[in-house]
PDB file of C-alpha atoms in Angstrom:
ATOM      1  CA  MET S   1       0.000   0.000   0.000  1.00  0.00           C
ATOM      2  CA  GLU S   2       1.429   3.369  -0.993  1.00  0.00           C
ATOM      3  CA  LEU S   3       2.037   5.817   1.786  1.00  0.00           C
ATOM      4  CA  LYS S   4       0.792   9.316   1.152  1.00  0.00           C
ATOM      5  CA  ASN S   5       3.128  12.096   2.056  1.00  0.00           C
ATOM      6  CA  ASP S   6       1.857  15.622   1.706  1.00  0.00           C
ATOM      7  CA  SER S   7       4.839  17.084   3.534  1.00  0.00           C
ATOM      8  CA  SER S   8       7.461  15.668   1.197  1.00  0.00           C
ATOM      9  CA  SER S   9       6.452  17.979  -1.612  1.00  0.00           C
ATOM     10  CA  THR S  10       6.367  21.119   0.569  1.00  0.00           C
ATOM     11  CA  GLU S  11       9.216  20.712   3.060  1.00  0.00           C
ATOM     12  CA  ASP S  12      12.788  21.410   2.045  1.00  0.00           C
ATOM     13  CA  PHE S  13      15.645  18.967   2.466  1.00  0.00           C
ATOM     14  CA  ILE S  14      18.799  20.004   4.296  1.00  0.00           C
ATOM     15  CA  LEU S  15      22.104  19.075   2.621  1.00  0.00           C
ATOM     16  CA  LEU S  16      24.802  18.589   5.277  1.00  0.00           C
ATOM     17  CA  GLY S  17      27.531  19.018   2.669  1.00  0.00           C
ATOM     18  CA  ILE S  18      31.137  17.835   2.716  1.00  0.00           C
ATOM     19  CA  SER S  19      31.689  18.813   6.365  1.00  0.00           C
ATOM     20  CA  SER S  20      29.479  20.143   9.165  1.00  0.00           C
ATOM     21  CA  ASN S  21      32.449  21.906  10.806  1.00  0.00           C
ATOM     22  CA  PRO S  22      31.731  25.700  10.561  1.00  0.00           C
ATOM     23  CA  GLN S  23      35.462  26.532  10.395  1.00  0.00           C
ATOM     24  CA  MET S  24      35.894  24.319   7.320  1.00  0.00           C
ATOM     25  CA  GLN S  25      33.158  25.960   5.208  1.00  0.00           C
ATOM     26  CA  LYS S  26      35.204  28.827   3.710  1.00  0.00           C
ATOM     27  CA  PRO S  27      38.369  26.764   3.038  1.00  0.00           C
ATOM     28  CA  LEU S  28      36.203  24.078   1.376  1.00  0.00           C
ATOM     29  CA  PHE S  29      34.450  26.782  -0.667  1.00  0.00           C
ATOM     30  CA  ALA S  30      37.825  28.056  -1.910  1.00  0.00           C
ATOM     31  CA  VAL S  31      39.070  24.553  -2.804  1.00  0.00           C
ATOM     32  CA  PHE S  32      35.945  23.460  -4.672  1.00  0.00           C
ATOM     33  CA  PHE S  33      35.527  26.836  -6.373  1.00  0.00           C
ATOM     34  CA  VAL S  34      39.047  26.482  -7.825  1.00  0.00           C
ATOM     35  CA  LEU S  35      38.380  22.843  -8.833  1.00  0.00           C
ATOM     36  CA  TYR S  36      35.149  23.903 -10.554  1.00  0.00           C
ATOM     37  CA  LEU S  37      36.872  26.737 -12.444  1.00  0.00           C
ATOM     38  CA  VAL S  38      39.662  24.381 -13.570  1.00  0.00           C
ATOM     39  CA  THR S  39      36.988  21.895 -14.749  1.00  0.00           C
ATOM     40  CA  LEU S  40      35.140  24.570 -16.758  1.00  0.00           C
ATOM     41  CA  VAL S  41      38.274  26.056 -18.309  1.00  0.00           C
ATOM     42  CA  GLY S  42      40.016  22.721 -18.984  1.00  0.00           C
ATOM     43  CA  ASN S  43      37.041  21.007 -20.592  1.00  0.00           C
ATOM     44  CA  GLY S  44      36.058  24.197 -22.413  1.00  0.00           C
ATOM     45  CA  LEU S  45      39.544  24.406 -23.963  1.00  0.00           C
ATOM     46  CA  ILE S  46      39.342  20.757 -25.062  1.00  0.00           C
ATOM     47  CA  ILE S  47      36.016  21.438 -26.837  1.00  0.00           C
ATOM     48  CA  LEU S  48      37.303  24.625 -28.503  1.00  0.00           C
ATOM     49  CA  ALA S  49      40.590  22.999 -29.569  1.00  0.00           C
ATOM     50  CA  ILE S  50      38.802  20.035 -31.162  1.00  0.00           C
ATOM     51  CA  HIS S  51      36.270  22.174 -33.002  1.00  0.00           C
ATOM     52  CA  SER S  52      38.873  24.672 -34.245  1.00  0.00           C
ATOM     53  CA  ASP S  53      41.365  22.097 -35.616  1.00  0.00           C
ATOM     54  CA  SER S  54      40.152  20.142 -38.658  1.00  0.00           C
ATOM     55  CA  ARG S  55      42.764  17.430 -37.998  1.00  0.00           C
ATOM     56  CA  LEU S  56      40.917  16.616 -34.766  1.00  0.00           C
ATOM     57  CA  HIS S  57      37.601  16.032 -36.554  1.00  0.00           C
ATOM     58  CA  THR S  58      37.784  12.270 -36.047  1.00  0.00           C
ATOM     59  CA  PRO S  59      35.495   9.849 -34.131  1.00  0.00           C
ATOM     60  CA  MET S  60      37.873   9.679 -31.151  1.00  0.00           C
ATOM     61  CA  TYR S  61      37.886  13.457 -30.678  1.00  0.00           C
ATOM     62  CA  PHE S  62      34.173  13.729 -31.489  1.00  0.00           C
ATOM     63  CA  PHE S  63      33.482  11.549 -28.444  1.00  0.00           C
ATOM     64  CA  LEU S  64      36.115  13.360 -26.365  1.00  0.00           C
ATOM     65  CA  SER S  65      34.560  16.787 -27.055  1.00  0.00           C
ATOM     66  CA  ASN S  66      31.135  15.443 -26.049  1.00  0.00           C
ATOM     67  CA  LEU S  67      32.640  13.812 -22.938  1.00  0.00           C
ATOM     68  CA  SER S  68      34.113  17.204 -21.981  1.00  0.00           C
ATOM     69  CA  PHE S  69      30.744  18.875 -22.532  1.00  0.00           C
ATOM     70  CA  MET S  70      29.000  16.251 -20.367  1.00  0.00           C
ATOM     71  CA  ASP S  71      31.645  16.724 -17.660  1.00  0.00           C
ATOM     72  CA  ILE S  72      30.885  20.458 -17.585  1.00  0.00           C
ATOM     73  CA  CYS S  73      27.134  19.745 -17.313  1.00  0.00           C
ATOM     74  CA  PHE S  74      27.758  16.964 -14.786  1.00  0.00           C
ATOM     75  CA  THR S  75      29.697  19.147 -12.347  1.00  0.00           C
ATOM     76  CA  THR S  76      27.438  22.182 -12.899  1.00  0.00           C
ATOM     77  CA  VAL S  77      24.449  20.188 -11.638  1.00  0.00           C
ATOM     78  CA  ILE S  78      26.224  19.648  -8.304  1.00  0.00           C
ATOM     79  CA  VAL S  79      29.020  22.122  -7.556  1.00  0.00           C
ATOM     80  CA  PRO S  80      27.299  25.575  -7.770  1.00  0.00           C
ATOM     81  CA  LYS S  81      24.592  24.480  -5.292  1.00  0.00           C
ATOM     82  CA  MET S  82      27.253  22.953  -3.046  1.00  0.00           C
ATOM     83  CA  LEU S  83      29.254  26.215  -3.127  1.00  0.00           C
ATOM     84  CA  VAL S  84      26.153  28.262  -2.217  1.00  0.00           C
ATOM     85  CA  ASN S  85      25.418  25.913   0.700  1.00  0.00           C
ATOM     86  CA  LEU S  86      29.001  26.184   1.993  1.00  0.00           C
ATOM     87  CA  LEU S  87      28.416  29.914   2.546  1.00  0.00           C
ATOM     88  CA  SER S  88      24.790  29.584   3.631  1.00  0.00           C
ATOM     89  CA  GLU S  89      23.380  28.876   7.071  1.00  0.00           C
ATOM     90  CA  THR S  90      20.256  27.076   5.864  1.00  0.00           C
ATOM     91  CA  LYS S  91      21.853  24.652   3.328  1.00  0.00           C
ATOM     92  CA  SER S  92      18.405  23.782   2.048  1.00  0.00           C
ATOM     93  CA  ILE S  93      17.120  22.403  -1.250  1.00  0.00           C
ATOM     94  CA  SER S  94      13.452  22.083  -2.155  1.00  0.00           C
ATOM     95  CA  TYR S  95      11.834  18.685  -2.690  1.00  0.00           C
ATOM     96  CA  VAL S  96      11.334  19.418  -6.400  1.00  0.00           C
ATOM     97  CA  GLY S  97      14.840  20.882  -6.651  1.00  0.00           C
ATOM     98  CA  CYS S  98      16.232  17.701  -5.114  1.00  0.00           C
ATOM     99  CA  LEU S  99      14.469  15.496  -7.677  1.00  0.00           C
ATOM    100  CA  VAL S 100      15.559  17.775 -10.543  1.00  0.00           C
ATOM    101  CA  GLN S 101      19.181  17.648  -9.355  1.00  0.00           C
ATOM    102  CA  MET S 102      18.976  13.864  -9.025  1.00  0.00           C
ATOM    103  CA  TYR S 103      17.529  13.558 -12.553  1.00  0.00           C
ATOM    104  CA  PHE S 104      20.194  15.609 -14.324  1.00  0.00           C
ATOM    105  CA  PHE S 105      23.031  14.211 -12.213  1.00  0.00           C
ATOM    106  CA  MET S 106      22.148  10.644 -13.229  1.00  0.00           C
ATOM    107  CA  ALA S 107      21.446  11.621 -16.854  1.00  0.00           C
ATOM    108  CA  PHE S 108      24.847  13.269 -17.347  1.00  0.00           C
ATOM    109  CA  ALA S 109      26.744  10.671 -15.277  1.00  0.00           C
ATOM    110  CA  ASN S 110      25.291   7.785 -17.285  1.00  0.00           C
ATOM    111  CA  THR S 111      25.900   9.596 -20.573  1.00  0.00           C
ATOM    112  CA  ASP S 112      29.530   9.898 -19.444  1.00  0.00           C
ATOM    113  CA  SER S 113      29.749   6.132 -18.946  1.00  0.00           C
ATOM    114  CA  TYR S 114      28.199   5.384 -22.360  1.00  0.00           C
ATOM    115  CA  LEU S 115      30.551   7.853 -24.049  1.00  0.00           C
ATOM    116  CA  LEU S 116      33.491   6.078 -22.398  1.00  0.00           C
ATOM    117  CA  ALA S 117      32.120   2.829 -23.865  1.00  0.00           C
ATOM    118  CA  SER S 118      31.809   4.475 -27.303  1.00  0.00           C
ATOM    119  CA  MET S 119      35.438   5.589 -27.053  1.00  0.00           C
ATOM    120  CA  ALA S 120      36.458   2.023 -26.181  1.00  0.00           C
ATOM    121  CA  ILE S 121      34.643   0.779 -29.304  1.00  0.00           C
ATOM    122  CA  ASP S 122      36.475   3.428 -31.328  1.00  0.00           C
ATOM    123  CA  ARG S 123      39.857   2.188 -30.035  1.00  0.00           C
ATOM    124  CA  LEU S 124      38.808  -1.434 -30.662  1.00  0.00           C
ATOM    125  CA  VAL S 125      37.987  -0.747 -34.323  1.00  0.00           C
ATOM    126  CA  ALA S 126      41.097   1.435 -34.821  1.00  0.00           C
ATOM    127  CA  ILE S 127      43.447  -1.289 -33.509  1.00  0.00           C
ATOM    128  CA  CYS S 128      41.677  -4.516 -34.474  1.00  0.00           C
ATOM    129  CA  ASN S 129      40.071  -3.495 -37.762  1.00  0.00           C
ATOM    130  CA  PRO S 130      42.016  -0.449 -39.036  1.00  0.00           C
ATOM    131  CA  PHE S 131      41.278  -0.974 -42.761  1.00  0.00           C
ATOM    132  CA  HIS S 132      37.525  -0.667 -42.169  1.00  0.00           C
ATOM    133  CA  TYR S 133      37.786   2.091 -39.521  1.00  0.00           C
ATOM    134  CA  ASP S 134      36.322   4.878 -41.687  1.00  0.00           C
ATOM    135  CA  VAL S 135      33.346   2.702 -42.661  1.00  0.00           C
ATOM    136  CA  VAL S 136      32.598   1.289 -39.194  1.00  0.00           C
ATOM    137  CA  MET S 137      33.111   4.580 -37.334  1.00  0.00           C
ATOM    138  CA  SER S 138      31.330   6.780 -39.875  1.00  0.00           C
ATOM    139  CA  PRO S 139      29.984  10.200 -38.757  1.00  0.00           C
ATOM    140  CA  ARG S 140      26.425   8.828 -38.911  1.00  0.00           C
ATOM    141  CA  ARG S 141      27.244   5.890 -36.612  1.00  0.00           C
ATOM    142  CA  CYS S 142      29.127   8.137 -34.201  1.00  0.00           C
ATOM    143  CA  LEU S 143      26.095  10.422 -34.017  1.00  0.00           C
ATOM    144  CA  LEU S 144      23.815   7.420 -33.416  1.00  0.00           C
ATOM    145  CA  LEU S 145      26.085   6.249 -30.572  1.00  0.00           C
ATOM    146  CA  LEU S 146      25.883   9.725 -29.009  1.00  0.00           C
ATOM    147  CA  LEU S 147      22.085   9.934 -29.364  1.00  0.00           C
ATOM    148  CA  GLY S 148      21.691   6.389 -28.010  1.00  0.00           C
ATOM    149  CA  SER S 149      23.878   7.257 -25.007  1.00  0.00           C
ATOM    150  CA  CYS S 150      21.780  10.336 -24.195  1.00  0.00           C
ATOM    151  CA  THR S 151      18.431   8.574 -24.723  1.00  0.00           C
ATOM    152  CA  ILE S 152      19.216   5.561 -22.516  1.00  0.00           C
ATOM    153  CA  SER S 153      20.650   7.809 -19.797  1.00  0.00           C
ATOM    154  CA  HIS S 154      17.635  10.133 -19.678  1.00  0.00           C
ATOM    155  CA  LEU S 155      15.176   7.205 -19.633  1.00  0.00           C
ATOM    156  CA  HIS S 156      17.128   5.702 -16.729  1.00  0.00           C
ATOM    157  CA  SER S 157      16.996   9.028 -14.864  1.00  0.00           C
ATOM    158  CA  MET S 158      13.276   9.431 -15.495  1.00  0.00           C
ATOM    159  CA  LEU S 159      12.537   5.953 -14.107  1.00  0.00           C
ATOM    160  CA  ARG S 160      14.702   6.565 -11.034  1.00  0.00           C
ATOM    161  CA  VAL S 161      13.139   9.955 -10.229  1.00  0.00           C
ATOM    162  CA  LEU S 162       9.598   8.592 -10.682  1.00  0.00           C
ATOM    163  CA  LEU S 163      10.479   5.806  -8.247  1.00  0.00           C
ATOM    164  CA  MET S 164      11.902   8.275  -5.708  1.00  0.00           C
ATOM    165  CA  SER S 165       8.897  10.612  -6.030  1.00  0.00           C
ATOM    166  CA  ARG S 166       6.631   7.840  -4.704  1.00  0.00           C
ATOM    167  CA  LEU S 167       8.482   7.617  -1.382  1.00  0.00           C
ATOM    168  CA  SER S 168       7.372   9.266   1.854  1.00  0.00           C
ATOM    169  CA  PHE S 169       9.601  11.370   4.100  1.00  0.00           C
ATOM    170  CA  CYS S 170       7.934  11.684   7.504  1.00  0.00           C
ATOM    171  CA  ALA S 171      10.754  12.343   9.957  1.00  0.00           C
ATOM    172  CA  SER S 172      14.226  13.656   9.174  1.00  0.00           C
ATOM    173  CA  HIS S 173      14.781  15.759   6.043  1.00  0.00           C
ATOM    174  CA  VAL S 174      18.539  16.007   6.582  1.00  0.00           C
ATOM    175  CA  ILE S 175      20.489  14.474   3.690  1.00  0.00           C
ATOM    176  CA  LYS S 176      23.948  13.416   4.862  1.00  0.00           C
ATOM    177  CA  HIS S 177      25.576  14.305   1.571  1.00  0.00           C
ATOM    178  CA  PHE S 178      26.490  17.359  -0.522  1.00  0.00           C
ATOM    179  CA  PHE S 179      23.840  16.686  -3.208  1.00  0.00           C
ATOM    180  CA  CYS S 180      20.673  14.652  -3.754  1.00  0.00           C
ATOM    181  CA  ASP S 181      21.983  11.185  -4.522  1.00  0.00           C
ATOM    182  CA  THR S 182      19.864   8.023  -4.435  1.00  0.00           C
ATOM    183  CA  GLN S 183      21.288   6.206  -1.403  1.00  0.00           C
ATOM    184  CA  PRO S 184      21.290   9.155   1.053  1.00  0.00           C
ATOM    185  CA  VAL S 185      17.701  10.073   0.073  1.00  0.00           C
ATOM    186  CA  LEU S 186      16.529   6.452   0.360  1.00  0.00           C
ATOM    187  CA  LYS S 187      17.933   6.378   3.905  1.00  0.00           C
ATOM    188  CA  LEU S 188      15.512   9.177   4.897  1.00  0.00           C
ATOM    189  CA  SER S 189      12.353   7.534   3.630  1.00  0.00           C
ATOM    190  CA  CYS S 190       9.800   6.167   6.091  1.00  0.00           C
ATOM    191  CA  SER S 191       8.265   4.041   3.316  1.00  0.00           C
ATOM    192  CA  ASP S 192       9.218   0.415   2.840  1.00  0.00           C
ATOM    193  CA  THR S 193      12.245   0.869   0.576  1.00  0.00           C
ATOM    194  CA  SER S 194      13.098  -2.832   0.127  1.00  0.00           C
ATOM    195  CA  SER S 195      11.366  -3.054  -3.265  1.00  0.00           C
ATOM    196  CA  SER S 196      12.839   0.318  -4.279  1.00  0.00           C
ATOM    197  CA  GLN S 197      16.320  -0.890  -3.354  1.00  0.00           C
ATOM    198  CA  ILE S 198      15.889  -4.019  -5.480  1.00  0.00           C
ATOM    199  CA  VAL S 199      14.685  -1.969  -8.456  1.00  0.00           C
ATOM    200  CA  VAL S 200      17.479   0.589  -7.991  1.00  0.00           C
ATOM    201  CA  MET S 201      20.200  -2.080  -7.711  1.00  0.00           C
ATOM    202  CA  THR S 202      18.867  -4.117 -10.656  1.00  0.00           C
ATOM    203  CA  GLU S 203      18.301  -1.160 -12.936  1.00  0.00           C
ATOM    204  CA  THR S 204      21.616   0.475 -11.967  1.00  0.00           C
ATOM    205  CA  LEU S 205      23.406  -2.814 -12.610  1.00  0.00           C
ATOM    206  CA  ALA S 206      21.859  -3.033 -16.089  1.00  0.00           C
ATOM    207  CA  VAL S 207      22.548   0.602 -17.033  1.00  0.00           C
ATOM    208  CA  ILE S 208      26.072   0.884 -15.602  1.00  0.00           C
ATOM    209  CA  ALA S 209      27.240  -2.696 -16.245  1.00  0.00           C
ATOM    210  CA  THR S 210      26.348  -2.566 -19.966  1.00  0.00           C
ATOM    211  CA  PRO S 211      28.918   0.115 -20.909  1.00  0.00           C
ATOM    212  CA  PHE S 212      31.418  -1.288 -18.397  1.00  0.00           C
ATOM    213  CA  LEU S 213      31.224  -4.783 -19.936  1.00  0.00           C
ATOM    214  CA  CYS S 214      31.486  -3.203 -23.375  1.00  0.00           C
ATOM    215  CA  ILE S 215      34.719  -1.467 -22.280  1.00  0.00           C
ATOM    216  CA  LEU S 216      36.016  -4.697 -20.719  1.00  0.00           C
ATOM    217  CA  PHE S 217      35.282  -6.730 -23.859  1.00  0.00           C
ATOM    218  CA  SER S 218      36.864  -4.057 -26.088  1.00  0.00           C
ATOM    219  CA  TYR S 219      40.095  -4.029 -24.099  1.00  0.00           C
ATOM    220  CA  LEU S 220      40.305  -7.815 -23.971  1.00  0.00           C
ATOM    221  CA  ARG S 221      40.082  -7.844 -27.782  1.00  0.00           C
ATOM    222  CA  ILE S 222      42.629  -5.023 -28.003  1.00  0.00           C
ATOM    223  CA  ILE S 223      45.097  -6.844 -25.704  1.00  0.00           C
ATOM    224  CA  ILE S 224      44.776 -10.068 -27.732  1.00  0.00           C
ATOM    225  CA  THR S 225      45.377  -8.165 -30.983  1.00  0.00           C
ATOM    226  CA  VAL S 226      48.295  -6.111 -29.649  1.00  0.00           C
ATOM    227  CA  LEU S 227      50.073  -9.179 -28.239  1.00  0.00           C
ATOM    228  CA  LYS S 228      50.158 -10.583 -31.785  1.00  0.00           C
ATOM    229  CA  ILE S 229      52.156  -7.562 -33.017  1.00  0.00           C
ATOM    230  CA  PRO S 230      55.767  -8.805 -33.435  1.00  0.00           C
ATOM    231  CA  SER S 231      57.675  -5.618 -32.580  1.00  0.00           C
ATOM    232  CA  ALA S 232      57.842  -4.059 -29.112  1.00  0.00           C
ATOM    233  CA  ALA S 233      57.590  -0.587 -30.674  1.00  0.00           C
ATOM    234  CA  GLY S 234      54.376  -1.575 -32.470  1.00  0.00           C
ATOM    235  CA  LYS S 235      52.884  -2.921 -29.255  1.00  0.00           C
ATOM    236  CA  TRP S 236      53.786   0.250 -27.353  1.00  0.00           C
ATOM    237  CA  LYS S 237      52.339   2.483 -30.088  1.00  0.00           C
ATOM    238  CA  ALA S 238      49.032   0.562 -30.042  1.00  0.00           C
ATOM    239  CA  PHE S 239      48.766   0.567 -26.236  1.00  0.00           C
ATOM    240  CA  SER S 240      49.729   4.260 -25.983  1.00  0.00           C
ATOM    241  CA  THR S 241      46.592   5.257 -27.930  1.00  0.00           C
ATOM    242  CA  CYS S 242      44.489   3.675 -25.161  1.00  0.00           C
ATOM    243  CA  GLY S 243      46.383   4.891 -22.078  1.00  0.00           C
ATOM    244  CA  SER S 244      44.459   8.130 -21.483  1.00  0.00           C
ATOM    245  CA  HIS S 245      41.063   6.494 -21.959  1.00  0.00           C
ATOM    246  CA  LEU S 246      41.920   3.575 -19.687  1.00  0.00           C
ATOM    247  CA  THR S 247      43.083   5.956 -16.925  1.00  0.00           C
ATOM    248  CA  VAL S 248      39.767   7.848 -17.014  1.00  0.00           C
ATOM    249  CA  VAL S 249      37.802   4.564 -17.010  1.00  0.00           C
ATOM    250  CA  VAL S 250      39.639   3.345 -13.877  1.00  0.00           C
ATOM    251  CA  PHE S 251      39.029   6.641 -12.008  1.00  0.00           C
ATOM    252  CA  PHE S 252      35.366   6.862 -13.024  1.00  0.00           C
ATOM    253  CA  TYR S 253      34.222   3.252 -12.637  1.00  0.00           C
ATOM    254  CA  GLY S 254      36.344   2.539  -9.556  1.00  0.00           C
ATOM    255  CA  SER S 255      34.528   5.157  -7.480  1.00  0.00           C
ATOM    256  CA  VAL S 256      31.105   4.530  -9.100  1.00  0.00           C
ATOM    257  CA  ILE S 257      31.224   0.787  -8.337  1.00  0.00           C
ATOM    258  CA  TYR S 258      32.300   1.507  -4.751  1.00  0.00           C
ATOM    259  CA  VAL S 259      29.410   3.938  -4.149  1.00  0.00           C
ATOM    260  CA  TYR S 260      26.507   2.207  -5.896  1.00  0.00           C
ATOM    261  CA  PHE S 261      27.064  -1.539  -5.893  1.00  0.00           C
ATOM    262  CA  ARG S 262      26.549  -2.155  -2.202  1.00  0.00           C
ATOM    263  CA  PRO S 263      23.388  -2.748  -0.159  1.00  0.00           C
ATOM    264  CA  LEU S 264      21.936   0.225   1.749  1.00  0.00           C
ATOM    265  CA  SER S 265      22.957  -1.384   5.081  1.00  0.00           C
ATOM    266  CA  MET S 266      26.642  -0.951   4.107  1.00  0.00           C
ATOM    267  CA  TYR S 267      26.243   2.746   3.276  1.00  0.00           C
ATOM    268  CA  SER S 268      29.016   4.813   4.914  1.00  0.00           C
ATOM    269  CA  VAL S 269      28.574   8.603   4.954  1.00  0.00           C
ATOM    270  CA  VAL S 270      32.238   9.657   5.090  1.00  0.00           C
ATOM    271  CA  LYS S 271      33.639   7.017   2.702  1.00  0.00           C
ATOM    272  CA  ASP S 272      30.867   7.594   0.180  1.00  0.00           C
ATOM    273  CA  ARG S 273      31.398  11.372   0.232  1.00  0.00           C
ATOM    274  CA  VAL S 274      35.084  10.899  -0.586  1.00  0.00           C
ATOM    275  CA  ALA S 275      34.368   8.385  -3.372  1.00  0.00           C
ATOM    276  CA  THR S 276      31.599  10.589  -4.786  1.00  0.00           C
ATOM    277  CA  VAL S 277      33.882  13.658  -4.816  1.00  0.00           C
ATOM    278  CA  MET S 278      36.317  11.561  -6.885  1.00  0.00           C
ATOM    279  CA  TYR S 279      33.943  10.838  -9.778  1.00  0.00           C
ATOM    280  CA  THR S 280      31.744  13.967  -9.610  1.00  0.00           C
ATOM    281  CA  ILE S 281      34.441  16.639  -9.193  1.00  0.00           C
ATOM    282  CA  VAL S 282      38.009  15.306  -9.369  1.00  0.00           C
ATOM    283  CA  THR S 283      37.683  13.040 -12.440  1.00  0.00           C
ATOM    284  CA  PRO S 284      35.942  15.686 -14.647  1.00  0.00           C
ATOM    285  CA  MET S 285      38.686  18.134 -13.610  1.00  0.00           C
ATOM    286  CA  LEU S 286      41.498  15.680 -14.417  1.00  0.00           C
ATOM    287  CA  ASN S 287      40.104  14.506 -17.779  1.00  0.00           C
ATOM    288  CA  PRO S 288      41.490  17.450 -19.826  1.00  0.00           C
ATOM    289  CA  PHE S 289      44.964  16.925 -18.319  1.00  0.00           C
ATOM    290  CA  ILE S 290      44.859  13.149 -18.841  1.00  0.00           C
ATOM    291  CA  TYR S 291      43.830  13.513 -22.487  1.00  0.00           C
ATOM    292  CA  SER S 292      46.200  16.354 -23.356  1.00  0.00           C
ATOM    293  CA  LEU S 293      49.474  15.808 -21.462  1.00  0.00           C
ATOM    294  CA  ARG S 294      50.603  12.759 -23.474  1.00  0.00           C
ATOM    295  CA  ASN S 295      48.572  13.368 -26.615  1.00  0.00           C
ATOM    296  CA  LYS S 296      50.548  15.073 -29.395  1.00  0.00           C
ATOM    297  CA  ASP S 297      47.449  15.790 -31.519  1.00  0.00           C
ATOM    298  CA  MET S 298      45.668  17.393 -28.572  1.00  0.00           C
ATOM    299  CA  LYS S 299      48.732  19.451 -27.652  1.00  0.00           C
ATOM    300  CA  ARG S 300      48.971  20.671 -31.242  1.00  0.00           C
ATOM    301  CA  GLY S 301      45.273  21.571 -31.229  1.00  0.00           C
ATOM    302  CA  LEU S 302      45.646  23.515 -27.973  1.00  0.00           C
ATOM    303  CA  ARG S 303      48.690  25.394 -29.312  1.00  0.00           C
ATOM    304  CA  LYS S 304      46.758  26.236 -32.475  1.00  0.00           C
ATOM    305  CA  LEU S 305      43.868  27.529 -30.350  1.00  0.00           C
ATOM    306  CA  ARG S 306      46.291  29.608 -28.242  1.00  0.00           C
ATOM    307  CA  ASP S 307      47.819  31.144 -31.377  1.00  0.00           C
ATOM    308  CA  ARG S 308      44.363  32.013 -32.707  1.00  0.00           C
ATOM    309  CA  ILE S 309      43.438  33.703 -29.427  1.00  0.00           C
ATOM    310  CA  HIS S 310      46.690  35.682 -29.374  1.00  0.00           C
ATOM    311  CA  SER S 311      46.299  36.783 -32.999  1.00  0.00           C
TER     312      SER S 311
END
């Protein structure tokens, strides 16, 4: 029987944030403000460099520019509100605002994971089937992969938010997190959340595991193909094209799996905050550095963009 909850739609939630220590609020604001600015500037430069250099108009950089755009959207859903709350005494978010934040957070996060899978497919075709690369990774197919990633992610978010909107919140409205994530909000509900937990775990497993398994399969195929290359230089050249992508995958999925693939009874406030900061703030900030520091094409594109700005 569904519990009715008239208060849940009128009362605000309180977001405790990263730390409840009053003396830590301003230092944390300064740190996360700088991280957010670096994320915006770094990912913005990647997008501009790719779009301004015709030599970077390839499937790999098409997906990278969209990944950078999603990272900007991803962090913007969370960080500005968190920064406001760090300087505010109330630290509140409305019920509707909480659901909206949850929707867009999951939509952009899942699109990120599907774009990482698309990039793994791109590397798989480039290394294992190079002679048919232009046909397999045609602009039309790349666009379809992008649209499919966005569609699946938004449908997943819609289902999750509809599920959460049916819960009742009768007692505490204090969310022990810095944004409206599924597990902390589920902990507040006075409804029977056992069925919701099963649906959330099953559906999350399907949506997150699909791109992850795709990445895993792609790299297994890549490793098998590369090991057949006779020269050490050839092997290194093939693996070096995957290094940046693999680093981002490890950062992103390592923290995501830690946060979401555990039962609610094992939820730990402090550990989950740290892991969540890793994939919501740190990884999007690091992505531009990871993809540009050891990438000659990207460095050339950034230099070309710098010269255009100066001229």
